Structures are given as C-alpha cells and as structure tokens.
Short mmCIF file of C-alpha atoms in Angstrom, two decimals:
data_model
loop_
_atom_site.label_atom_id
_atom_site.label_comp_id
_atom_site.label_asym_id
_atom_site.label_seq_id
_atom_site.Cartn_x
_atom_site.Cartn_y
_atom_site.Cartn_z
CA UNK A 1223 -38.35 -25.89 63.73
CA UNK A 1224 -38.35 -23.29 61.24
CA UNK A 1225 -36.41 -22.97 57.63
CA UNK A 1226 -35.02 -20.06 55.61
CA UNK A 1227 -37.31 -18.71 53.34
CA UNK A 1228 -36.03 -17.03 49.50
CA UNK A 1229 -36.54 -13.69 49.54
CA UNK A 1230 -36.73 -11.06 46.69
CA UNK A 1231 -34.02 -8.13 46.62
CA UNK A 1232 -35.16 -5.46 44.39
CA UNK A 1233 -32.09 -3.50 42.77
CA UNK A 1234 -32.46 -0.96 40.02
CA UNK A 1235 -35.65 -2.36 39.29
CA UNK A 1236 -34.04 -5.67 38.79
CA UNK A 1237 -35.30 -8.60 41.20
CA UNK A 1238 -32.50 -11.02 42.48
CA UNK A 1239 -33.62 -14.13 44.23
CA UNK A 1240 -31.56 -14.39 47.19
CA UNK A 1241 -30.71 -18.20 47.90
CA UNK A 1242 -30.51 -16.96 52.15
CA UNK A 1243 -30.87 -14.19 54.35
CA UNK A 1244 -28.11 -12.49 55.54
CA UNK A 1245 -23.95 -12.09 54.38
CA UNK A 1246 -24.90 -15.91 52.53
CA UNK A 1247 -27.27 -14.04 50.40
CA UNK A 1248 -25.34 -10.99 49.56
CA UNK A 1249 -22.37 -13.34 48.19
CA UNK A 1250 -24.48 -15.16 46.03
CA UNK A 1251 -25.90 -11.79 44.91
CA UNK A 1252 -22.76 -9.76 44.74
CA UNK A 1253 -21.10 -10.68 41.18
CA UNK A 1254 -24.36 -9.55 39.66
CA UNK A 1255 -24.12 -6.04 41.74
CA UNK A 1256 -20.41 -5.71 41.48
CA UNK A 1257 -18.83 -8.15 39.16
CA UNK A 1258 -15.37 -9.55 39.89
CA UNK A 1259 -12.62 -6.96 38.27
CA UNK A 1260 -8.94 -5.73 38.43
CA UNK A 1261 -7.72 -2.43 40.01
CA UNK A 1262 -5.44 0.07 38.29
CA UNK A 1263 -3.60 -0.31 34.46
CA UNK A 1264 -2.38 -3.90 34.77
CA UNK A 1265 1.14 -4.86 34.26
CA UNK A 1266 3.16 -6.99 31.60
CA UNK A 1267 1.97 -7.68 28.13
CA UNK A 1268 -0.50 -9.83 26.47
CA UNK A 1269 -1.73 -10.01 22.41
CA UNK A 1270 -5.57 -10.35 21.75
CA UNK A 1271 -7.23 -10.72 18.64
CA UNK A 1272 -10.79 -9.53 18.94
CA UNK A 1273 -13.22 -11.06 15.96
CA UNK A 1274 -14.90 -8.69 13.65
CA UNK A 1275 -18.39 -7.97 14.72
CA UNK A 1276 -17.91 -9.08 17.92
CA UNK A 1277 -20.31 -8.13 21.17
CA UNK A 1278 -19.15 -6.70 24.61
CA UNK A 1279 -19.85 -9.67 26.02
CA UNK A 1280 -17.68 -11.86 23.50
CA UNK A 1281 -14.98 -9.52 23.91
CA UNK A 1282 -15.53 -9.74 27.45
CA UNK A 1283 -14.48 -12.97 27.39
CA UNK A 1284 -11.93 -12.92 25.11
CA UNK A 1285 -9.92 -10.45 27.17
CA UNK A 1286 -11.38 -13.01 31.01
CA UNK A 1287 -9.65 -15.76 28.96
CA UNK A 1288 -6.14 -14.11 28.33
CA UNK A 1289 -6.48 -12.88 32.42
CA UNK A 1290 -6.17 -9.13 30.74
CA UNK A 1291 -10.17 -8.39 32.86
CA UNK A 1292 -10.98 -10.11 36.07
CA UNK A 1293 -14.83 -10.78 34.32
CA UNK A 1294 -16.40 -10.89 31.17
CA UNK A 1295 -18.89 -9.19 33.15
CA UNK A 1296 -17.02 -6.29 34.37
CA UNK A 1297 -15.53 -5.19 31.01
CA UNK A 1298 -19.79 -5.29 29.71
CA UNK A 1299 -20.21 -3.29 32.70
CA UNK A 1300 -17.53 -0.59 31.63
CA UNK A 1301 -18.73 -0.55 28.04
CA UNK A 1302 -22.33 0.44 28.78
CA UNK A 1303 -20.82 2.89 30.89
CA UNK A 1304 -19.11 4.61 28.47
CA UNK A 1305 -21.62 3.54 25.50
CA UNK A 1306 -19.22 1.26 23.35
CA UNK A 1307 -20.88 -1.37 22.75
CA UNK A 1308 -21.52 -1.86 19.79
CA UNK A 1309 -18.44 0.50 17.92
CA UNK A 1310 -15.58 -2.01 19.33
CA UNK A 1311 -12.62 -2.50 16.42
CA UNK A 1312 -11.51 -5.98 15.62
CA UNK A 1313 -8.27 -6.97 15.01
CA UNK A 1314 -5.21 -7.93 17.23
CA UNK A 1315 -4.38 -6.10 20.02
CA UNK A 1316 -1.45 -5.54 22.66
CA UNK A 1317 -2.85 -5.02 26.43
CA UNK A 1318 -1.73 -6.00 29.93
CA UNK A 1319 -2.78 -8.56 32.13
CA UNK A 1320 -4.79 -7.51 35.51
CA UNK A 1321 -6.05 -4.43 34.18
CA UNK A 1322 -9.23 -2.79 35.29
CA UNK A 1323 -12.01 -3.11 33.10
CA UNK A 1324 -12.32 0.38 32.16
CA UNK A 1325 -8.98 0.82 31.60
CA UNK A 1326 -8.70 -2.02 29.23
CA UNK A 1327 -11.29 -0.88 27.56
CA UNK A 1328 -9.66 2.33 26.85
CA UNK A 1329 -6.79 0.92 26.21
CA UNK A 1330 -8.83 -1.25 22.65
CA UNK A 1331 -9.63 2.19 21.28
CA UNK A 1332 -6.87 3.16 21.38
CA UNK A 1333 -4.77 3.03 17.89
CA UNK A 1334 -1.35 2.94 19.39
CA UNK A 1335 -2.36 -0.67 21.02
CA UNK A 1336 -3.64 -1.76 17.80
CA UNK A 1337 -0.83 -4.80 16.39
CA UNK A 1338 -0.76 -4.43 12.79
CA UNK A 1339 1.99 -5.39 10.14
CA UNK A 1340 2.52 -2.71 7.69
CA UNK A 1341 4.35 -2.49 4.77
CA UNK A 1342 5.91 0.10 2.36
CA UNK A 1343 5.69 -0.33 -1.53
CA UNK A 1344 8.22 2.23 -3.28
CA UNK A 1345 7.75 3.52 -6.63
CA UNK A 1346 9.02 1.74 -9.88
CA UNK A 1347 8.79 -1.86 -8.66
CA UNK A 1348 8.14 -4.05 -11.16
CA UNK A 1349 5.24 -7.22 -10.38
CA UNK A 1350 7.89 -9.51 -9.12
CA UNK A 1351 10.20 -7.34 -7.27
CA UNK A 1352 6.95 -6.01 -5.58
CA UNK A 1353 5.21 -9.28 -5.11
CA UNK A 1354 8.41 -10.26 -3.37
CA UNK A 1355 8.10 -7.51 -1.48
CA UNK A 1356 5.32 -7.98 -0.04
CA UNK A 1357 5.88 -11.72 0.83
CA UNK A 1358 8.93 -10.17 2.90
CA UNK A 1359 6.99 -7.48 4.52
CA UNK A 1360 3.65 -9.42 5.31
CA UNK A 1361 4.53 -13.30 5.74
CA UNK A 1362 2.31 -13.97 2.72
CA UNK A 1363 3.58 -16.74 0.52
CA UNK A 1364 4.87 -15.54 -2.40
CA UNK A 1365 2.99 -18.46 -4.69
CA UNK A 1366 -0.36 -16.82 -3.65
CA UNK A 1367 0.49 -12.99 -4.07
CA UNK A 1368 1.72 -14.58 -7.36
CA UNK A 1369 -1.80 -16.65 -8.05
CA UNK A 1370 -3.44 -13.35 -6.87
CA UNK A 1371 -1.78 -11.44 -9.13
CA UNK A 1372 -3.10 -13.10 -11.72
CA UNK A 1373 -6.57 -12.84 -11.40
CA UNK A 1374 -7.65 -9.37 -12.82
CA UNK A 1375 -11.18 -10.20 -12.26
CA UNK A 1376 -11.22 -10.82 -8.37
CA UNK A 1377 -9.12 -8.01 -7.93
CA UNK A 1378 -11.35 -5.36 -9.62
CA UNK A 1379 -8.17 -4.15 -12.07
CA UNK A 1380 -10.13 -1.52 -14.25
CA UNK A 1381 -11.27 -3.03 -17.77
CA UNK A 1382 -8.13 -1.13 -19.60
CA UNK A 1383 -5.68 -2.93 -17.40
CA UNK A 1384 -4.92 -6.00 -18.83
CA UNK A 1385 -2.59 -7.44 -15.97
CA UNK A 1386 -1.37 -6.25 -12.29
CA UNK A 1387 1.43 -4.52 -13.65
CA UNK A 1388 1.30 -0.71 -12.92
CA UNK A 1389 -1.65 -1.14 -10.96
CA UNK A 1390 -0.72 -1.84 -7.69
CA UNK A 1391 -0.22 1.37 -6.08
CA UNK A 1392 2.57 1.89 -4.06
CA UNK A 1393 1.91 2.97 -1.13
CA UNK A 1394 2.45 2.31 2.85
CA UNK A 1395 -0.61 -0.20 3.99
CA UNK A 1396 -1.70 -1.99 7.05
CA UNK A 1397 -2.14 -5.20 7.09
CA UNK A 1398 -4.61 -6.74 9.61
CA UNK A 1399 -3.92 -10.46 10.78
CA UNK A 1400 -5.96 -13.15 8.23
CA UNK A 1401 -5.78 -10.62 5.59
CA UNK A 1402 -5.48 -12.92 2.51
CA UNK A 1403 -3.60 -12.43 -0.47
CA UNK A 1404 -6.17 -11.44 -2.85
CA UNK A 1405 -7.50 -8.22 -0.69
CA UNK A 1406 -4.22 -7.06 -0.37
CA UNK A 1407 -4.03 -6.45 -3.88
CA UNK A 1408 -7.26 -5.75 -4.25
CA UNK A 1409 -7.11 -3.06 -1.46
CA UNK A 1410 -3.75 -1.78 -3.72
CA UNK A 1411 -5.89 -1.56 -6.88
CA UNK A 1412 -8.46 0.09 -4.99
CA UNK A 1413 -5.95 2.88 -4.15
CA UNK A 1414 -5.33 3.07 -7.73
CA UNK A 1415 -8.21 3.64 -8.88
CA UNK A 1416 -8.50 6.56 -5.48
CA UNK A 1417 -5.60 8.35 -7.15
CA UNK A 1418 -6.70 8.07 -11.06
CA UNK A 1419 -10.51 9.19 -10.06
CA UNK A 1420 -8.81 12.20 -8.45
CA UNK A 1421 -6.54 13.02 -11.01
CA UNK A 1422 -9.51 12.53 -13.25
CA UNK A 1423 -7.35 10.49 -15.18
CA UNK A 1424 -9.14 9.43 -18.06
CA UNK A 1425 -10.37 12.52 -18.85
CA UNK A 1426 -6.92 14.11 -19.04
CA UNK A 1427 -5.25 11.48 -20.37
CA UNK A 1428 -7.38 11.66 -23.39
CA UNK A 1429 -6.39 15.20 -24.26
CA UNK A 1430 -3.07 14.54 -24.07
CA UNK A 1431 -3.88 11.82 -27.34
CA UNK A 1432 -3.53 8.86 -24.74
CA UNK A 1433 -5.76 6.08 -23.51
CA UNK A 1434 -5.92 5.67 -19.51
CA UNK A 1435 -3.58 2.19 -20.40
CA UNK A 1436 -1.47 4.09 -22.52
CA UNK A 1437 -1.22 6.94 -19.63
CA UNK A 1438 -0.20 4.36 -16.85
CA UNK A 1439 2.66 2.92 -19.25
CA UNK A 1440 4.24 6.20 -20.02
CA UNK A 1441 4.14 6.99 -16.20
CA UNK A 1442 5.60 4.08 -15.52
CA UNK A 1443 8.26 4.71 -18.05
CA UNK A 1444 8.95 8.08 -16.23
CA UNK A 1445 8.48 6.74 -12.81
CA UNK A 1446 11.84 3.71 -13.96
CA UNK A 1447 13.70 6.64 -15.73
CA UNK A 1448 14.04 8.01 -12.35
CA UNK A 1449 15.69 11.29 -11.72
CA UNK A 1450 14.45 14.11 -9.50
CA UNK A 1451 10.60 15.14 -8.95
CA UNK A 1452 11.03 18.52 -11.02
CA UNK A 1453 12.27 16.21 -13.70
CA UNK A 1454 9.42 14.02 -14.43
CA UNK A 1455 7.29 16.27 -16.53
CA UNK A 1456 10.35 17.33 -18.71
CA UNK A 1457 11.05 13.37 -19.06
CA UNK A 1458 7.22 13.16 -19.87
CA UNK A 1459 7.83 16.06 -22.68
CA UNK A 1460 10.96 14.42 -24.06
CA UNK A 1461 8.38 11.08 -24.68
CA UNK A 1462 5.44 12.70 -25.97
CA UNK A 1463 7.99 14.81 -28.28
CA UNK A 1464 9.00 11.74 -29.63
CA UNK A 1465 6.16 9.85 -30.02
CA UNK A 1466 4.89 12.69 -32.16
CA UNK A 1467 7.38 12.84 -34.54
CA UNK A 1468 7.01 8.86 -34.72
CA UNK A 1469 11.03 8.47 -33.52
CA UNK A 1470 11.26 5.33 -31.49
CA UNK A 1471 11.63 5.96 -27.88
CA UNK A 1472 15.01 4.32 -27.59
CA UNK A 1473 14.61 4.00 -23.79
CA UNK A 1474 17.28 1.98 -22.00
CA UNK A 1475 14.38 1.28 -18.80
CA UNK A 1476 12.01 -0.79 -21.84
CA UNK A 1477 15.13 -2.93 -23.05
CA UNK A 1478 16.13 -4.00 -19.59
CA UNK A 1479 12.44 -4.89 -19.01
CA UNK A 1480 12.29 -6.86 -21.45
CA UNK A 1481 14.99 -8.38 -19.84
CA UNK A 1482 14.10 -8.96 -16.93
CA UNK A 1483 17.41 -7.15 -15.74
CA UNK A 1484 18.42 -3.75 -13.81
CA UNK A 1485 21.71 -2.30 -14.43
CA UNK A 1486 22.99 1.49 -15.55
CA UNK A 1487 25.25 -0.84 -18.02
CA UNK A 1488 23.00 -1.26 -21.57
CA UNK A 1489 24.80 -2.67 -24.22
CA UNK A 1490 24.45 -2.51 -28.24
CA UNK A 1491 23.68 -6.41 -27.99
CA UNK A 1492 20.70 -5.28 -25.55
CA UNK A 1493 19.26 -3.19 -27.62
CA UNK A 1494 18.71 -5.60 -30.41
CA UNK A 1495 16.51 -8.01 -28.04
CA UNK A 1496 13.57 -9.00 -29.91
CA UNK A 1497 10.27 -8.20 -27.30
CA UNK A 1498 7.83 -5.62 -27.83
CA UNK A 1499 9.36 -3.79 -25.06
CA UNK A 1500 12.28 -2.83 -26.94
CA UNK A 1501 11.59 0.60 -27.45
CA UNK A 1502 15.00 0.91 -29.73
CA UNK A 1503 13.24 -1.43 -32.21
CA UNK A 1504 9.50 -0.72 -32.36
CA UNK A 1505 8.31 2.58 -32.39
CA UNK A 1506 5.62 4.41 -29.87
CA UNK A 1507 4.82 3.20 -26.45
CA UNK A 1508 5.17 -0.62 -25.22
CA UNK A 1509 2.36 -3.01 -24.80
CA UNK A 1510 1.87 -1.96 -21.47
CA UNK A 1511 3.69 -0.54 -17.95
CA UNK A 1512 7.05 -1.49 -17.14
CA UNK A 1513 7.08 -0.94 -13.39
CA UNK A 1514 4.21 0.41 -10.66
CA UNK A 1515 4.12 4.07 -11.06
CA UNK A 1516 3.32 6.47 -8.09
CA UNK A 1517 1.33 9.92 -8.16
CA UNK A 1518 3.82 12.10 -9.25
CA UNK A 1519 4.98 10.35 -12.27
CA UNK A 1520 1.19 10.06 -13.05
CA UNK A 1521 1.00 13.69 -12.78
CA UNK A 1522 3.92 14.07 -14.77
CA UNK A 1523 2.15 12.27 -17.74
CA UNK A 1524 -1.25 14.20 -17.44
CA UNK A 1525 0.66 17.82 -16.75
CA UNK A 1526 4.21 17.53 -19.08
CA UNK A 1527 6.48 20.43 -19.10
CA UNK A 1528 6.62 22.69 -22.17
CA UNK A 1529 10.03 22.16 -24.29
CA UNK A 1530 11.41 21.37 -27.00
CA UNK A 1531 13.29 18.04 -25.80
CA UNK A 1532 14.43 15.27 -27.66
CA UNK A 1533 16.74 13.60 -25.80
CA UNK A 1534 17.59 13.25 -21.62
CA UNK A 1535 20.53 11.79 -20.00
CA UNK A 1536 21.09 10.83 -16.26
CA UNK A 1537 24.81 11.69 -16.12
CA UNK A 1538 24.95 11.19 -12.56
CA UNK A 1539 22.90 8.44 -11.26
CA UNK A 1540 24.16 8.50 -7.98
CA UNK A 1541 23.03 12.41 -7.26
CA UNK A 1542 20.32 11.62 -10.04
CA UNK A 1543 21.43 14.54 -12.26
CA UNK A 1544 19.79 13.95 -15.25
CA UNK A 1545 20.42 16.59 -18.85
CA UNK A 1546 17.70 17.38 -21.37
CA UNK A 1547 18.29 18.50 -25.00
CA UNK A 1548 16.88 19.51 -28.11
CA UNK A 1549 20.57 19.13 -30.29
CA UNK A 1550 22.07 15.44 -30.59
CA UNK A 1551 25.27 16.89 -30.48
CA UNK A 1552 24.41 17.70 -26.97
CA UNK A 1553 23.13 14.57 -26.23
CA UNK A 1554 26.15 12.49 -27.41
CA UNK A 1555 27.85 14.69 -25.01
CA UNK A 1556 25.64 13.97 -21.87
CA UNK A 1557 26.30 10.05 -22.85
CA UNK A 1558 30.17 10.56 -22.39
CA UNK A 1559 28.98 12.42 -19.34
CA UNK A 1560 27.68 8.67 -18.18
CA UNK A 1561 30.10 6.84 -19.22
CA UNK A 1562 32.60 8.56 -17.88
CA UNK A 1563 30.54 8.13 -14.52
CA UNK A 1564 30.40 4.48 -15.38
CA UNK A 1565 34.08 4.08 -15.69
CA UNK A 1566 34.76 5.32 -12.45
CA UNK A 1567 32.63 3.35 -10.20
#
C-alpha cells in the first residue's frame, strides 16, 4: 500500500510545498502563481478611502474588501509590476467594482478619481462671512472654524498678526476627508505667508512708511473698497495721500465694519459710531484689517499709482465705476453721482 509523498516545486527560485501530486497540487499552488483577479475596467462605482502611509498590501485589501480587486494579492502583484509600491496617495477615492488589478491600480493615480471637497474663498470676506463659508463649503462646524480661528498660535499667524483677520488667504483649496478645522486655516495662513514671502512684503512695505500689519490693513481697505483691478493702486494712492497729510480717511468700508453691516447706504448717524474703526473719527489707519485681502490688492499697497488724489467715488457700483479727484468740488459731484444711483435702484 503506498501513500503520496510532498514534493517540492521550485518556481522563480521560490520553493512551494505541494500538499499532492498532480491537478490537487497545482490548485493548492495556483493562488500563489496566479492570484485570484478581475478581467477588464470593472463596472459601476464604489468610494475608497486609502490611509496615509499605507502598503500595497493594505491597500490591497482595502480595495478585496469593497469587491473593487478580486485579491489583495493580485493588486501587490500589479504594483511591483509597475514599481508603486511604496508612492501610493491616500485619500478617498472613486473606482469600480470587478476591475482588474492593474487597471485599478491605474485608475488610484490617477487625479481625476481622486474625491476631494474643494472650496473657493473670494476676496474681501470678512472672519465671519468667511468662516461661514467655509462651514458651507466643507461640512466643518462652524463652532470649530470659529475656536480655530482663534488660536493664532496653532495656526502659525505671523507674530505682526494679532488675529485671523486678513490672514486667511483666499484662495480655491482642497480639502481631503478628516481634514480638521485647525489645518484648514492653518494651510490658509500658510498661503499667506507663500504670497507675502514672494511679494517680499515686509521689505516693501517698509519703504512705503508701513509695517507688514499696517500693509495687510490698508490692502484690505482697498480689497472692501472694491472697484476694478486697474483701480486698486489709485485707491491705494488716494490712502497713502491722506494719511500723509494726517486727514482722516473718512472711509465708508471702516464705519460699516465697525458695524458689523454691508450696505452702499452710509448715513451721517453711521459715521459718528464710536469704534476705532471709524475712520471719519480717528485719523490714520484702523487697528487692524477689515476684510481678507487677495494678491492684487496687496500689490496695490506695495506698488500705488502716482497722483495727486484725495478723494474716490464708486458712482456706479453695479458696473463698479469708481471717480478719483484731487478738487472737493469734484468730489461732491461724484457723491451726487451715487446718490443719484442710489435713488434709482
């Protein structure tokens, strides 16, 4: 009577212990030749969130789990093949079920699979408006963007900051899933300090007589005054014209600040709030920025136009016309201009 023996199958210099001779032993030894996987791209949809820093072989699973691979050892397979191992992205990702390893794989580098929320920050939101928007655009709670706001320290605002305000670059980000509130803003102050370091910021801002605070709060002033592009530096001009011949700013964009209120409506009453933002009361620049500014207002700031301006009046708000003067007479004009436009809305 005899019995099967094991027997040793050498492949690729790897030895397999067969458990028989025979078809028996080739299915026992098969998945380790030619492990289990899909044919062609797949079909439907699945999401997948692959952990940061995770191996082939994790992902491998992740993506057997969700029925996207056939084997957690087929998609290893495919990324030695193709050397990815250890370069895979995390984050959350759209695939299909049934897909071939290799396919699925090229599918994860792949940006247009990549599932990301993004959201746009304009210019010349002030902290709450843009807190608020970023509650809407992400599905943060708007308590911890607020908390987060708060905490200068954790989200490296530069030493001349003082608070969030005007330092949260606005900007269009991507926001990967279990991104928390704090490195959002962090990530926003980060791009902040991107754009000042290029502009060389403190540098220029210092020649101009201004501190980099100082520089941030006048762009901020130019960003909420508005108007077109071309007319930011002359806005810029019309401020630093004013400062230096020590003429309050009477800026409508500080009262309504201080306010807490947007409107193109400012009253006589309004101007008479009592806040250090009430640039028809106390002379020079307020305490700090009224809104978020973006590059081009900062630019405006560190590069003003040459001119004699002393006043500027957006006559037309709705084609954002705005009129620049040297002569009051002029400028009581342009205000008729406005509220004629007023009138008729």
């Amino acid at each position: 009577m005899s019995r099967l023996r094991p027997m040793w199958l050498w492949v690729a210099g790897t030895s397999v212990l067969a458990a028989a001779t025979g078809t028996a032993g080739f299915l026992v030894i098969r998945p380790y030749l030619v492990p289990a996987d899909f044919e062609g791209p797949g079909s439907g949809s699945v999401v997948v969130e692959i952990p940061r820093g995770a191996s082939a072989a994790q992902i491998g699973l992740v993506l057997a789990d969700a029925g996207v691979v056939a084997s957690a050892r087929a998609f290893v397979t495919a990324a030695k093949e193709q050397a990815r191992t250890g370069d895979l992205p995390p984050g959350r990702f759209r695939l299909r079920r049934g897909m071939a390893a290799l396919s699925a794989l090229g599918m994860l580098v792949a940006p247009a699979s990549r599932v990301v929320r993004t959201v746009t920050v304009p210019e010349g939101l002030r902290l709450p408006e843009l807190l608020a928007r970023l509650a809407e655009g992400t599905g943060m709670r708007r308590a911890d963007l607020v908390r987060a706001a708060a905490d200068g320290r954790a989200l490296g605002l530069p030493r001349y900051a003082g608070s969030a305000e005007g330092f949260l670059f606005p900007a269009t980000y991507e926001i990967e899933p279990g991104t928390s509130a704090p490195a959002l803003l962090a990530t926003m102050v980060e791009r902040y300090k991107q754009v000042a370091a290029k502009l060389n910021l403190r540098k220029r801002a210092a020649k101009e007589g201004l501190s980099p605070r100082e520089a941030v709060t006048m762009a901020s002033i130019v960003q909420a005054e508005g108007g077109r592009d071309p007319d930011y530096p002359k806005i810029a001009r019309v401020i630093y014209n004013r400062i230096r011949a020590r003429t309050p700013l009477q800026l409508d964009t500080t009262v309504l600040y201080a306010q807490g209120r947007r409107t193109l409506e400012v009253s006589d009453r309004d101007t008479e709030v009592r806040s250090p933002y009430n640039t028809y009361l106390k002379p020079g620049l307020p305490p700090g920025p009224i809104a978020n500014p973006g590059e081009k207002a900062l630019i405006a700031v560190l590069q003003p136009d040459q001119g004699d301006w002393f006043w500027f009046v957006t006559t037309n708000p709705e084609h954002r016309i705005t009129k620049f003067t040297d002569k009051e007479s002029e400028f009581v004009r342009y205000r008729e201009e406005l509220n004629r436009y007023l009138g008729k809305r």
